[in-house]
Structures are given as structure tokens and as C-alpha cells.
Short mmCIF file of C-alpha atoms in Angstrom, two decimals:
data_model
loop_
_atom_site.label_atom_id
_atom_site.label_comp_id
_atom_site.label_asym_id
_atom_site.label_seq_id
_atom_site.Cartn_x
_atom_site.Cartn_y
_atom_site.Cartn_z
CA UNK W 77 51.21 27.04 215.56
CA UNK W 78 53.36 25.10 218.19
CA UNK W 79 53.89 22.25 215.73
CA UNK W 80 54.53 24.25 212.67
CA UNK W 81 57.46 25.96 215.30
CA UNK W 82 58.89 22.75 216.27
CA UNK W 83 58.40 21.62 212.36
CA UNK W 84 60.83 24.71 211.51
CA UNK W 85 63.20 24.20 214.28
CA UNK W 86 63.55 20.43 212.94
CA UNK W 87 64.04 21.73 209.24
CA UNK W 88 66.45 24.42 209.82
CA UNK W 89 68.66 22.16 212.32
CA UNK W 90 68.70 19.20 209.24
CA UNK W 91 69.95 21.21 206.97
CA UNK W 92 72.42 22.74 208.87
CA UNK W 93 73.23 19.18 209.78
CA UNK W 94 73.61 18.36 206.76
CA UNK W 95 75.56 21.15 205.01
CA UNK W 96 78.44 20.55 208.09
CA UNK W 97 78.67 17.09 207.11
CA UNK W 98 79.25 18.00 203.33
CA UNK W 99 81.93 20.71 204.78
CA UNK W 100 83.79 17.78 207.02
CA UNK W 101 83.61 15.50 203.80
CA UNK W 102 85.23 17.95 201.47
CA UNK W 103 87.70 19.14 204.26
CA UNK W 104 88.88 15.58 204.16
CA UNK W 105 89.37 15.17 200.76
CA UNK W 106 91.76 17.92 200.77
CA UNK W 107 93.42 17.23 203.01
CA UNK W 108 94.21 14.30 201.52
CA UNK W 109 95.04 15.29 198.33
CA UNK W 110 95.74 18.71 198.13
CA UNK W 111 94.40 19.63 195.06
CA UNK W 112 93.51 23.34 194.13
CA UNK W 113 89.76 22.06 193.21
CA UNK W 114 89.08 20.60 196.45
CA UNK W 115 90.35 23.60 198.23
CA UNK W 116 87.63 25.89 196.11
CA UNK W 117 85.30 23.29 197.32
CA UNK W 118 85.95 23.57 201.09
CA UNK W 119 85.99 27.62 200.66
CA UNK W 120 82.70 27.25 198.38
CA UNK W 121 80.76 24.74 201.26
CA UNK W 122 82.07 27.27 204.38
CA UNK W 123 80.77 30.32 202.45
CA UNK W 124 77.61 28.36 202.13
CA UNK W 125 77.04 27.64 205.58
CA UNK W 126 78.09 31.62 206.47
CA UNK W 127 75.52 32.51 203.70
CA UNK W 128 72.55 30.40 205.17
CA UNK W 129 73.41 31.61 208.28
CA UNK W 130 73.02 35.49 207.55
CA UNK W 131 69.94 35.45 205.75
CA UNK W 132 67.29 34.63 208.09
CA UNK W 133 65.72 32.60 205.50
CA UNK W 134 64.61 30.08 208.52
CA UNK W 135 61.55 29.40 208.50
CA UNK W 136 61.83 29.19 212.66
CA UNK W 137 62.13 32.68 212.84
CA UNK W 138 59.75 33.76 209.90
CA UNK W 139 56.78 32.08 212.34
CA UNK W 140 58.21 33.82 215.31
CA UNK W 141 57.36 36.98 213.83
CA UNK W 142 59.77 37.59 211.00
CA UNK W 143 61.57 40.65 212.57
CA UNK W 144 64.42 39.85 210.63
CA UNK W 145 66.57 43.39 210.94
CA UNK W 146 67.21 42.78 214.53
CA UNK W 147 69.11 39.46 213.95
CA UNK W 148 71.41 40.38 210.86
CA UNK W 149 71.00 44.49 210.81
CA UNK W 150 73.42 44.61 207.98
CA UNK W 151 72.15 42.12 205.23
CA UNK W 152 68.84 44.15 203.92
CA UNK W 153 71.39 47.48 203.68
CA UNK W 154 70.28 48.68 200.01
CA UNK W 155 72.87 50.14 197.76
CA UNK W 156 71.17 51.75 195.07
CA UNK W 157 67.60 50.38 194.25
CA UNK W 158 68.00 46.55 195.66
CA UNK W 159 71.62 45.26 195.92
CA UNK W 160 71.92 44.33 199.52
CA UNK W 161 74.80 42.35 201.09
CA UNK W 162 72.92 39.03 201.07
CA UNK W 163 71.92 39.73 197.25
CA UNK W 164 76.08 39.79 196.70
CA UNK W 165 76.71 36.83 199.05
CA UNK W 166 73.84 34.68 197.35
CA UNK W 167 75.30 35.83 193.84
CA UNK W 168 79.10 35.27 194.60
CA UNK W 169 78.24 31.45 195.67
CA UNK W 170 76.72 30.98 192.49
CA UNK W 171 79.18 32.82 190.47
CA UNK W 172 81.76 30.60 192.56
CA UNK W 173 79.87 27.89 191.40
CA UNK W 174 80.57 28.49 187.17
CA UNK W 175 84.09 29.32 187.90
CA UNK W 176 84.26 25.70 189.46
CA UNK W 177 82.40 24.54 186.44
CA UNK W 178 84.52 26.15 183.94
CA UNK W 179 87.88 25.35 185.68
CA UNK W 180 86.85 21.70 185.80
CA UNK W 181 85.97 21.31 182.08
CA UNK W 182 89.38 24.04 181.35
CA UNK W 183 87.24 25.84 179.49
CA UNK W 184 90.61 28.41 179.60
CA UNK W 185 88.54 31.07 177.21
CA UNK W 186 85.48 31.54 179.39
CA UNK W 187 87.58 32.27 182.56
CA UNK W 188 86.52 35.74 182.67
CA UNK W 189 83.29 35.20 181.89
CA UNK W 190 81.74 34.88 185.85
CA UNK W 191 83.64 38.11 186.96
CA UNK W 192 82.20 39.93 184.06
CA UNK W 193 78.00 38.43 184.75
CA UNK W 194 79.00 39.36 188.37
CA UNK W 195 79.37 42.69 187.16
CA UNK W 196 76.42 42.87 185.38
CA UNK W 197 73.71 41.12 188.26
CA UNK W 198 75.66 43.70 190.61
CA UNK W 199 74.80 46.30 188.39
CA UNK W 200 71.32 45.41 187.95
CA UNK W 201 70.26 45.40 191.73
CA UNK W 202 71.56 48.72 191.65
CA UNK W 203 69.61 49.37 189.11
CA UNK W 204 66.27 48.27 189.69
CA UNK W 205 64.49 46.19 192.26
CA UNK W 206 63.59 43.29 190.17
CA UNK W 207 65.87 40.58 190.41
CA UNK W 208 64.37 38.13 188.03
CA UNK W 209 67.38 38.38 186.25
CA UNK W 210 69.28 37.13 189.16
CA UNK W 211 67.14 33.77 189.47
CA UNK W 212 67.46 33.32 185.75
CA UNK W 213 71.08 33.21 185.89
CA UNK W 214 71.21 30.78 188.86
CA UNK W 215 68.53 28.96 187.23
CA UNK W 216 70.71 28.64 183.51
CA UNK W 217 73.74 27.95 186.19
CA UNK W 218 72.22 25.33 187.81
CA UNK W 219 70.81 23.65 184.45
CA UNK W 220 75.05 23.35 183.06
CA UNK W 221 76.16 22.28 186.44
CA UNK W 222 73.62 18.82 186.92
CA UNK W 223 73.56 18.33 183.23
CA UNK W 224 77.49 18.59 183.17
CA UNK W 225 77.66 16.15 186.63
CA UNK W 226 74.95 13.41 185.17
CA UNK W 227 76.47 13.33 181.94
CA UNK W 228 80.25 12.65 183.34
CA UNK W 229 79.21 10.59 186.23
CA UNK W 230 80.34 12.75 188.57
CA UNK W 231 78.80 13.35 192.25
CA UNK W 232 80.49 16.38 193.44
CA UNK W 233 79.33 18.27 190.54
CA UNK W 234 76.01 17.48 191.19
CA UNK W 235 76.84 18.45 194.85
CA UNK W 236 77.72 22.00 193.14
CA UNK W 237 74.15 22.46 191.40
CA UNK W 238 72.61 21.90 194.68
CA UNK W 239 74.48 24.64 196.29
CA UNK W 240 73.09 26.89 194.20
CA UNK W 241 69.55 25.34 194.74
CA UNK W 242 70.37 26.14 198.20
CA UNK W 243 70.93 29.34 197.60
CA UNK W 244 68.12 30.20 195.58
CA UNK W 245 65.83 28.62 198.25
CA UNK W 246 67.25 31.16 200.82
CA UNK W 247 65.40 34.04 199.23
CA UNK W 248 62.45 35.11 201.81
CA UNK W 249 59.16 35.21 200.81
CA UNK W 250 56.80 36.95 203.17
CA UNK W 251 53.89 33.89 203.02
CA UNK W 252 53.74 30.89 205.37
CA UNK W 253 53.20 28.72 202.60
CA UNK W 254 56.00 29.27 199.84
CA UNK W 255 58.23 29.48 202.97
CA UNK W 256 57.45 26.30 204.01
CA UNK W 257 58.27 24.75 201.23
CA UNK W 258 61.21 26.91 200.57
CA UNK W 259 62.27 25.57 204.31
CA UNK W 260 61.42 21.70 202.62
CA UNK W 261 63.44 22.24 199.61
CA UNK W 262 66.88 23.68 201.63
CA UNK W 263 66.86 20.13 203.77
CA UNK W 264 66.35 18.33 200.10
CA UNK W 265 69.73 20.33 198.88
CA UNK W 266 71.49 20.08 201.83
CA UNK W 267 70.98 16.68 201.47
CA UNK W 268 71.85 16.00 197.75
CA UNK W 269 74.87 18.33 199.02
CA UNK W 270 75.52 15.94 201.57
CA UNK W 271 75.05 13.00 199.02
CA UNK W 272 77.38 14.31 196.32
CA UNK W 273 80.33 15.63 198.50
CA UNK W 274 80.67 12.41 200.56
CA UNK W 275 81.28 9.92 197.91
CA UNK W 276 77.62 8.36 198.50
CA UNK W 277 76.45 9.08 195.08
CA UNK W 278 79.54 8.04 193.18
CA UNK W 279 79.37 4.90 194.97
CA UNK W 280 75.74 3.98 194.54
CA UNK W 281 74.39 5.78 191.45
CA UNK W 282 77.46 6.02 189.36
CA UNK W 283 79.83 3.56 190.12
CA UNK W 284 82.45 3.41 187.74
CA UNK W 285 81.86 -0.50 186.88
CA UNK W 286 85.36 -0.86 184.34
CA UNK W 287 87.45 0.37 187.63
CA UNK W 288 85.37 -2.33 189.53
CA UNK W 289 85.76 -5.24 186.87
CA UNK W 290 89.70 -4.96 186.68
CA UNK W 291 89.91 -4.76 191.05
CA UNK W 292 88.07 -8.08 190.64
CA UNK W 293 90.26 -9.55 188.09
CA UNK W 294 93.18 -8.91 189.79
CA UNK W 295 91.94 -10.53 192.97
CA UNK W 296 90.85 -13.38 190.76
CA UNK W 297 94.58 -13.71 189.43
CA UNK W 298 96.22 -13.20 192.84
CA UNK W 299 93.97 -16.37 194.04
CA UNK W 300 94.66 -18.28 191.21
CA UNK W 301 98.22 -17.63 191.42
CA UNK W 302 98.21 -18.27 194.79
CA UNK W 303 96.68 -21.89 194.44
CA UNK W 304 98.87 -22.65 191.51
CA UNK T 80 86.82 88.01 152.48
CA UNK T 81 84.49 84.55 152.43
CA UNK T 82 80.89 85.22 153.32
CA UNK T 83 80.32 83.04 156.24
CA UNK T 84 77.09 81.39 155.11
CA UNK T 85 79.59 80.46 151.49
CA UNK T 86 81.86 78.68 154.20
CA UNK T 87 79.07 77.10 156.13
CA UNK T 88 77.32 76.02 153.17
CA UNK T 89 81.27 75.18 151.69
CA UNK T 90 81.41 72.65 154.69
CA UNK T 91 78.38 71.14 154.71
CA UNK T 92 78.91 70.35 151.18
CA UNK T 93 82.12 68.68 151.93
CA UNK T 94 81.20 66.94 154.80
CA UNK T 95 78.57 65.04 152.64
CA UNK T 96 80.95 64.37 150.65
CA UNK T 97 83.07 62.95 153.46
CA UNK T 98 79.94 60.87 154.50
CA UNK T 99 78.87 59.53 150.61
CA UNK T 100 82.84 58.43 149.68
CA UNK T 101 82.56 56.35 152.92
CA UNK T 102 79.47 54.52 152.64
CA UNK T 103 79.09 54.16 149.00
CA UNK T 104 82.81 53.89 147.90
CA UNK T 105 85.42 53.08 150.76
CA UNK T 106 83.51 50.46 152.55
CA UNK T 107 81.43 48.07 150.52
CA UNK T 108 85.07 48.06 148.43
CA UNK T 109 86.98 47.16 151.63
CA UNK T 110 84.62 44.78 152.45
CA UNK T 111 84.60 42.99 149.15
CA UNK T 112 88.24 42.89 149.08
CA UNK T 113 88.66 41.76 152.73
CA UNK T 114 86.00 38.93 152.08
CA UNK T 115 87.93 37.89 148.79
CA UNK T 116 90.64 37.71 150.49
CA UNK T 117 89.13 35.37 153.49
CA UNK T 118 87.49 33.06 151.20
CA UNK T 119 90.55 32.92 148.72
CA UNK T 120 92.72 31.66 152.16
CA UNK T 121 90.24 29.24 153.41
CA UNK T 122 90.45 28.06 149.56
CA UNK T 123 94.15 27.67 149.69
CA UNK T 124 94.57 26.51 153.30
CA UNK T 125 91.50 24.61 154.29
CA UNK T 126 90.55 26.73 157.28
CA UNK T 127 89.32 30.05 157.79
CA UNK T 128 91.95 32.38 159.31
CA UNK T 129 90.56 34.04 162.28
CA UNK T 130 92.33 37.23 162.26
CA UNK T 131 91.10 38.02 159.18
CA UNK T 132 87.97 37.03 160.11
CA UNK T 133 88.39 39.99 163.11
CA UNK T 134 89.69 42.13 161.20
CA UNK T 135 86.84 41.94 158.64
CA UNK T 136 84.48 42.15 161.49
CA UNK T 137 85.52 45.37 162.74
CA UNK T 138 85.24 46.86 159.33
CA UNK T 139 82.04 45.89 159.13
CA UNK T 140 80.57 47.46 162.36
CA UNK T 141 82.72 50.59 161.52
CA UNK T 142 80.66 49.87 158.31
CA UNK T 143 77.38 49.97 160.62
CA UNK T 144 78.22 53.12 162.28
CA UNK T 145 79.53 55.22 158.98
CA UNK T 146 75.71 54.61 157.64
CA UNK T 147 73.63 55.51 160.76
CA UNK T 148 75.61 58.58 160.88
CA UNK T 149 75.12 58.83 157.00
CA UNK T 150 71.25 58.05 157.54
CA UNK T 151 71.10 61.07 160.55
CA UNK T 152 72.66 63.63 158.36
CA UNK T 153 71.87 62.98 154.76
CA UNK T 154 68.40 60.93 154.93
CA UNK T 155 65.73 63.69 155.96
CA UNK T 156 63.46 60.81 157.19
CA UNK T 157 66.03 59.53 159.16
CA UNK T 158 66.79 62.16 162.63
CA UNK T 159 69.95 62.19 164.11
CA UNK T 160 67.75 61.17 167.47
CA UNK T 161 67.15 57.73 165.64
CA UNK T 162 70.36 56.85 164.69
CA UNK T 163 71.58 58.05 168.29
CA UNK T 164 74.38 59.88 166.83
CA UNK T 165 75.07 62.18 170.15
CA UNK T 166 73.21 59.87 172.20
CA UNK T 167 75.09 58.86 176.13
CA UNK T 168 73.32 55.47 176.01
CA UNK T 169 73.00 52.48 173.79
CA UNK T 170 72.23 53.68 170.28
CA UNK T 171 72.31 52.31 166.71
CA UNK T 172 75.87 54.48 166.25
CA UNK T 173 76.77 53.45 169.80
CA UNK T 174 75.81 49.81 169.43
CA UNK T 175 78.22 50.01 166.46
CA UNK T 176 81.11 51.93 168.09
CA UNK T 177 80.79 49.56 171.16
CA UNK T 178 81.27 46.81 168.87
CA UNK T 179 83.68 48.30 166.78
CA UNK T 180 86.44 48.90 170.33
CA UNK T 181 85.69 45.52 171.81
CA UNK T 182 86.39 43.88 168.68
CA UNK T 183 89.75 46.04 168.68
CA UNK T 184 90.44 44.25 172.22
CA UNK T 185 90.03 40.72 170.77
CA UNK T 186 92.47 41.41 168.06
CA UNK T 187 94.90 43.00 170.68
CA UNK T 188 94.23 39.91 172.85
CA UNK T 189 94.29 37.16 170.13
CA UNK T 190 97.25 38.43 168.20
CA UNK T 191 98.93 37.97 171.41
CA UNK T 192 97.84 34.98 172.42
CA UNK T 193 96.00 35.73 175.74
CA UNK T 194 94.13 32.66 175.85
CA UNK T 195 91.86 33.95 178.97
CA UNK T 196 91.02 37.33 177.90
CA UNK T 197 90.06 36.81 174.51
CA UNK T 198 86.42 37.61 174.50
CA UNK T 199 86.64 39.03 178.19
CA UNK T 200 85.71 42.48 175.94
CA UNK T 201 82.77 41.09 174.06
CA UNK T 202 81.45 39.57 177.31
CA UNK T 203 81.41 43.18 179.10
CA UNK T 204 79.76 44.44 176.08
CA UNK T 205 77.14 42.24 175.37
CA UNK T 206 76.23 42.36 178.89
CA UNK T 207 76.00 46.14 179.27
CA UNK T 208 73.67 45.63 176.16
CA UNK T 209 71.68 42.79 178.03
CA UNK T 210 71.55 44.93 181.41
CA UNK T 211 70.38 47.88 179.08
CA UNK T 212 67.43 45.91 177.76
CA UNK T 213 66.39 44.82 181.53
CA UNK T 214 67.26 48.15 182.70
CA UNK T 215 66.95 50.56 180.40
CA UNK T 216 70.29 52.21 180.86
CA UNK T 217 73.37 50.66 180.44
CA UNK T 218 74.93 53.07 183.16
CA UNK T 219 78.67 52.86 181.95
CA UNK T 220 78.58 52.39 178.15
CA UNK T 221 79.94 55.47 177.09
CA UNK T 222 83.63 55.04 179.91
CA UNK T 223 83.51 51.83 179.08
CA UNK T 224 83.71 53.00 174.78
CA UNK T 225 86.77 55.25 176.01
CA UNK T 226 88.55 53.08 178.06
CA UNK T 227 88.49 50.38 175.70
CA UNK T 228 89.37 52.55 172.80
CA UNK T 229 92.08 53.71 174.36
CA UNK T 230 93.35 50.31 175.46
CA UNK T 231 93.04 48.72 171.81
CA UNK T 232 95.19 51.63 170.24
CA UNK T 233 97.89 51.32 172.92
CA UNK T 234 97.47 47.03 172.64
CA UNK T 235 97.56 47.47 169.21
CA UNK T 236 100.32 49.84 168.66
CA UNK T 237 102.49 48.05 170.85
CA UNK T 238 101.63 44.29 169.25
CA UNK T 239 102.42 46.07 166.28
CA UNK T 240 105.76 46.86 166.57
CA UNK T 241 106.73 44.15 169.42
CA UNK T 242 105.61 41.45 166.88
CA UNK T 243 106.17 43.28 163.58
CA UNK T 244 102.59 42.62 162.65
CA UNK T 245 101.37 45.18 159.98
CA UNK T 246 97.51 43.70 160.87
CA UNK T 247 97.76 44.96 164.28
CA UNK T 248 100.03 47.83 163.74
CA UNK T 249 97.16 48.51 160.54
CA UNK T 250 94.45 48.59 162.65
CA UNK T 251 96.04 50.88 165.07
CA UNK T 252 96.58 53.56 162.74
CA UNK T 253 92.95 53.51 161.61
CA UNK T 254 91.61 53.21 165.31
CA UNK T 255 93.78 56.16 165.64
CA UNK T 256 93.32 58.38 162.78
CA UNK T 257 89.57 57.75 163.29
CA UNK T 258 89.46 58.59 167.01
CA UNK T 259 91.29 61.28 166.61
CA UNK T 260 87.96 63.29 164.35
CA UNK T 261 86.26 63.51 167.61
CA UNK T 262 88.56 66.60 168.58
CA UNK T 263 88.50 67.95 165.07
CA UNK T 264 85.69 70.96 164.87
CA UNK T 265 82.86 70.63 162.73
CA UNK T 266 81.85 74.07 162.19
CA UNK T 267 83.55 77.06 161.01
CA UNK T 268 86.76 76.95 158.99
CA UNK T 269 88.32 74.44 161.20
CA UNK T 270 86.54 72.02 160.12
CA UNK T 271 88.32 71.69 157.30
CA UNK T 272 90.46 69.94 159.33
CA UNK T 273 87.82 67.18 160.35
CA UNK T 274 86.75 66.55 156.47
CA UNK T 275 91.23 66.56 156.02
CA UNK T 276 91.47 63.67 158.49
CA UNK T 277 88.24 61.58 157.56
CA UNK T 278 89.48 61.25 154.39
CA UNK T 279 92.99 60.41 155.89
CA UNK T 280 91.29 57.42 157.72
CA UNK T 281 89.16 56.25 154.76
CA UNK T 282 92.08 56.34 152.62
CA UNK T 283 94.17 54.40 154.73
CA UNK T 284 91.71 51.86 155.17
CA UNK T 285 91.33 51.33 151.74
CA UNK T 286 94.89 50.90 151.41
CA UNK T 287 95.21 49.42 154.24
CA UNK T 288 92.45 46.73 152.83
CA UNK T 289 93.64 46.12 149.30
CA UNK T 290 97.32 45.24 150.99
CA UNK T 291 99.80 47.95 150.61
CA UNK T 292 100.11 48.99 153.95
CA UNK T 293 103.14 46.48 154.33
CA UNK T 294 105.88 48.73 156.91
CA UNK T 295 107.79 45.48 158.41
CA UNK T 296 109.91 43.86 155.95
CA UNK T 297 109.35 39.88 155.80
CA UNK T 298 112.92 38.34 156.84
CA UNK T 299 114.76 36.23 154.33
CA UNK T 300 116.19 33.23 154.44
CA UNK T 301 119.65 34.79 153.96
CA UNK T 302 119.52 37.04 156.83
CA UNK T 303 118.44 34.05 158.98
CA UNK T 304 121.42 32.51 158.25
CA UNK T 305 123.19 35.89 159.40
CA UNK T 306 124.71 36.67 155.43
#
């Protein structure tokens, strides 16, 4: 029991780790260029880490005895059958996430179209207490995101679509074993999070080889010009 | 002095009428001719125009709704409980009339070239049908019918006349005439006045359909040079 304690402790303090390293990355790239996107980012990652924080998804305190309603009192308020305050949190992150998407690709007629399926998940938590329909969405959400990131090359996407893996891994489960592996799979976003928001990923898995040919060609020149 | 089961019966007779002229008459020749008229552009011009292809649209779901409501009171197989004629949720007749208003918006939105709310109505619709399926109640369909009814005619009336666009203005006047049956009786011997303005809003679809409805004159090339 000790070991599995220490085990969560480790897990929960990685990915926390992790997550303010993506937030320090994306800080700095605004603040270096300024650019509306990067500014959704930094809001997007700092919502994240408020999120994970509220949620008591932690496995630590699920083996202490999962008395979760002490810590965060507010977050399992229902309002109507199941829509709680971490159900909204957890769905505006991911909602955040196709705006980004969409705004990206300036897909100008779709604009509308996150406010209007945050409507409709809000709607059906109020509803009724299944909220397969909310995982399906994130699930479709995540799908566009990596397959939109992989196919243009680009890391921070695929930084995005493991927010929203993040997210979906901060549901609680009341078993030891699912939330162990739930606890696993937050530390493996985190890090992909971590990967794609720092520049790692661009660097090592898609490096953009043309941009890298012509800086070598002009070295090449500048020597030869030099000699000559 | 009439004998009130004369003027019931009077009525009824009338109203099915109303109800065959529509279905059988009005709108499979305002489709035809709207159709004709798509296909005959794309001929000419290579592409399909997409406010025809709206308009043509709406007339079609009105289409959907004139039968169910055909089928509820003419068919006797067919109860106005199935066709969900007076039903609060989603509905054959309300899937239709949902349609019918969102479509309205698109027009209103595309005519004047709001690039981001274009389908912003078809969205909230076909997700109120998607949460009805999950849920089983679509909680705001029938406010969300009104509002948007009531949106289109003002959207439209005002495109209309701001961009002298007899489409617009066109469908306005139908949403209108149509809309405005709901507050017409349909029992006793006001509803003659119900049977007076359905066939107001057929008719004027029809000639709305074959072309004639034509209220802004197109400009010459003489008055643009100010002659």
C-alpha cells in the first residue's frame, strides 16, 4: 500500500511537472511573438493546469481514501441530472481545443460550430447522467486534432490533442486499477504536452529538412565566398 | 340562419381542400419549376447557384410538413399523433418546420454575406435533433422554432429591401403569410379566415416560384449614367 502511495505521489508530481514546463514554453513563445494563437495557447495550458488541479483525479488521494468533497466541495455540485462544474471545465478545454483547430486551418464557416456542441454536451448532462456522449466528442476531437498535427508536421497541434487526452484521463473511476492507469496515461500526455509545446518534436520528428538544406547552402556560399 | 353542423361540415370541406391544392397542386409544381430553373442555370453558367439551391430547399421541407399534416387529417390510417402535428417535441411536422426556419436563417445569413454564421442555425438544429435522440427530449425545440422564425422574417424583410433582393424579400412574405395561419381560428366561421390566408400563401408561392413576384426594378444602364 505504502509503495502504491509513493507510486501516486511520483505520478501526480510528473505530470504536474510536466504540464508547468509546457505552460513556461508557450509563455515564451508569446512573448516573443505576440501572436493571437499563442496567447489562446498560454490561456488553454493555464486552464489545464487549474482543471487538473480541481478534479481530484490524483490517484494520491484516491488511495488515501478518496474523500474527494472535502478537498474541492464545489466541483461534484449537480445541476440538473449530471452537469457539475468539473464536467463544464473538462468540456470547455476541449471545446477550446476545436476553436484552436478551426482558427488555425480558418475554417471561417465552422466558427460557431464549438459554442453551439457546447450547448448541446451542456444540455445533455442536464439531461441525463450518461455522459458517453461527452467522451465521444472528445474522442472525434482528439482524432481531427493529431490527424490534422501529423499530417502538417506540426508539434504544437499534436501538443493540443494531448490536452484533451489529459482531460479525458481526469475523469475518476472508483477502481484501483483503471485509476492507475488513468494516473499512467496523464504523465504520458503531460509529456507529449511537454514534447509538442517546447519545440522538441518539431525539431526531432518533423524537422522541416528544405528550411535546413537552404541554412546549409548559404553557409556553404558564405565560406566559399569567403575563400575566394 | 346556417345550421351549425352545415358550417362545420362547410369548413371541414374547405379545409381539405386547402390541404389537397397544397400537396397535390402548389408544391410538386413549385418544385418542378424551382428545379428547372436550378438545372437550366447550372446549364448556362457552369455552377450551381446556391441561393437557389436554399431557396429550393426550404420549399421542399415546407413540402415535408404540408403532407404530414395532409397525412394526419385526410389519411384515416395516418393519426395526427404520428405525424406530430400538435406535438411540443421533435415530430415528423416539427422536424420539418425546424428545418424549414433554420434554412430561413441561412438565406438571411448568406444573402448577406455573414461568412461565420452561415450554418450557425443548422448546427443548433441538428444538434437539438442529436441531443433528442440521446435524450429523448430536445428540451428547447419548440423557443428555439419561434425565435428563429421570427428572426428569419425580420432578416429577411430587412435584406429584402436593404439589398433590393426580391429572393429574400420573396421568402419573407411567404414565411410571413404562412406564420401568420397559426393565429387564424380553425373552427367556427372564423375560420374562414384561416382557409382565406392558406390559400394567400400557396398562391404567392406559386407565383412567387414561376417568377412574377419581381417588386424591385433592375437598374439600367441609363440611370447609371444619371440620364
Amino acid at each position: 500500500m505504502e509503495t502504491l502511495l509513493v507510486a501516486g505521489i511520483l505520478l501526480d508530481l510528473a505530470w504536474f511537472i510536466l504540464a508547468f514546463f509546457a505552460f513556461y514554453y508557450v509563455l515564451k513563445s508569446w512573448i516573443k511573438s505576440r501572436y493571437n494563437i499563442n496567447l489562446l495557447m498560454v490561456f488553454l495550458v493555464l486552464f489545464l493546469i487549474v482543471y487538473s488541479f480541481n478534479t481530484t483525479s490524483s490517484l494520491f488521494i484516491y488511495l488515501l481514501g478518496g474523500n474527494r468533497f472535502s478537498i474541492t466541495p464545489y466541483i461534484y455540485n449537480k445541476i440538473g441530472e449530471n452537469l457539475t462544474i468539473g464536467y463544464i471545465m473538462a468540456n470547455l478545454l476541449i471545446l477550446s481545443s476545436l476553436q484552436f483547430l478551426l482558427y488555425l486551418r480558418n475554417y471561417k464557416v465552422l466558427y460557431t460550430l464549438p459554442i453551439v456542441c457546447g450547448l448541446i454536451l451542456f444540455m445533455a448532462l442536464y439531461l441525463t447522467v450518461n455522459d458517453i456522449i461527452n467522451i465521444l466528442f472528445a474522442l472525434i476531437v482528439i482524432a481531427a486534432i493529431l490527424i490534422d498535427g501529423i499530417r502538417n508536421k506540426n508539434g504544437i497541434e499534436i501538443g493540443v490533442a494531448f490536452i484533451n487526452m489529459f482531460v479525458l484521463s481526469c475523469f475518476t473511476v472508483d477502481m484501483l486499477v483503471p485509476n492507475v492507469i488513468l494516473g499512467i496515461l496523464r504523465v504520458v500526455a503531460s509529456f507529449m504536452v511537454f514534447l509538442g509545446f517546447s519545440g522538441i518534436l518539431d525539431k526531432t520528428i518533423f524537422p522541416d529538412k528544405e528550411m535546413e538544406d537552404k541554412i546549409k547552402n548559404t553557409w556553404i556560399t558564405r565560406m566559399v565566398v569567403k575563400k575566394i | 340562419m346556417i345550421n351549425q353542423d352545415t358550417l362545420t361540415l362547410t369548413i371541414e370541406i374547405l379545409q381539405s381542400i386547402v390541404r389537397i391544392y397544397s400537396v397535390f397542386i402548389v408544391f410538386p409544381l413549385l418544385l418542378i419549376i424551382l428545379s428547372r430553373r436550378l438545372i437550366q442555370e447550372k446549364q448556362k453558367t457552369g455552377t450551381y447557384n446556391r441561393i437557389r439551391i436554399i431557396i429550393l430547399s426550404i420549399f421542399v421541407t415546407v413540402f415535408w410538413l404540408e403532407t404530414w399534416e395532409f397525412l394526419g387529417y385526410q389519411v384515416p390510417f395516418v393519426s395526427l399523433e404520428l405525424s406530430g402535428f400538435e406535438a411540443e417535441d421533435f415530430s415528423f411536422y416539427n422536424f420539418g418546420l425546424g428545418l424549414a426556419v433554420s434554412l430561413g436563417i441561412l438565406l438571411a445569413t448568406y444573402t448577406y454575406k455573414l461568412k461565420y454564421f452561415y450554418f450557425t442555425s443548422l448546427y443548433m438544429f441538428f444538434g437539438l435533433f442529436i441531443l433528442f435522440l440521446y435524450t429523448g427530449t430536445s428540451l428547447i425545440l419548440m423557443p428555439y422554432i419561434y425565435v428563429c422564425a421570427i428572426t428569419s422574417l425580420v432578416f429577411l424583410f430587412y435584406i429584402g429591401f436593404k439589398l433590393k433582393d426580391s429572393g429574400a424579400l420573396g421568402v419573407g412574405i411567404y414565411f410571413l403569410l404562412s406564420f401568420l395561419t397559426l393565429f387564424t381560428p380553425e373552427e367556427g366561421i372564423l375560420a374562414l379566415s384561416d382557409i382565406i390566408m392558406s390559400f394567400a400563401y400557396l398562391n404567392f408561392g406559386l407565383l412567387f416560384g414561376l417568377g412574377y413576384f419581381k417588386p424591385f426594378k433592375p437598374k439600367t444602364k441609363k440611370e447609371f449614367r444619371g440620364n
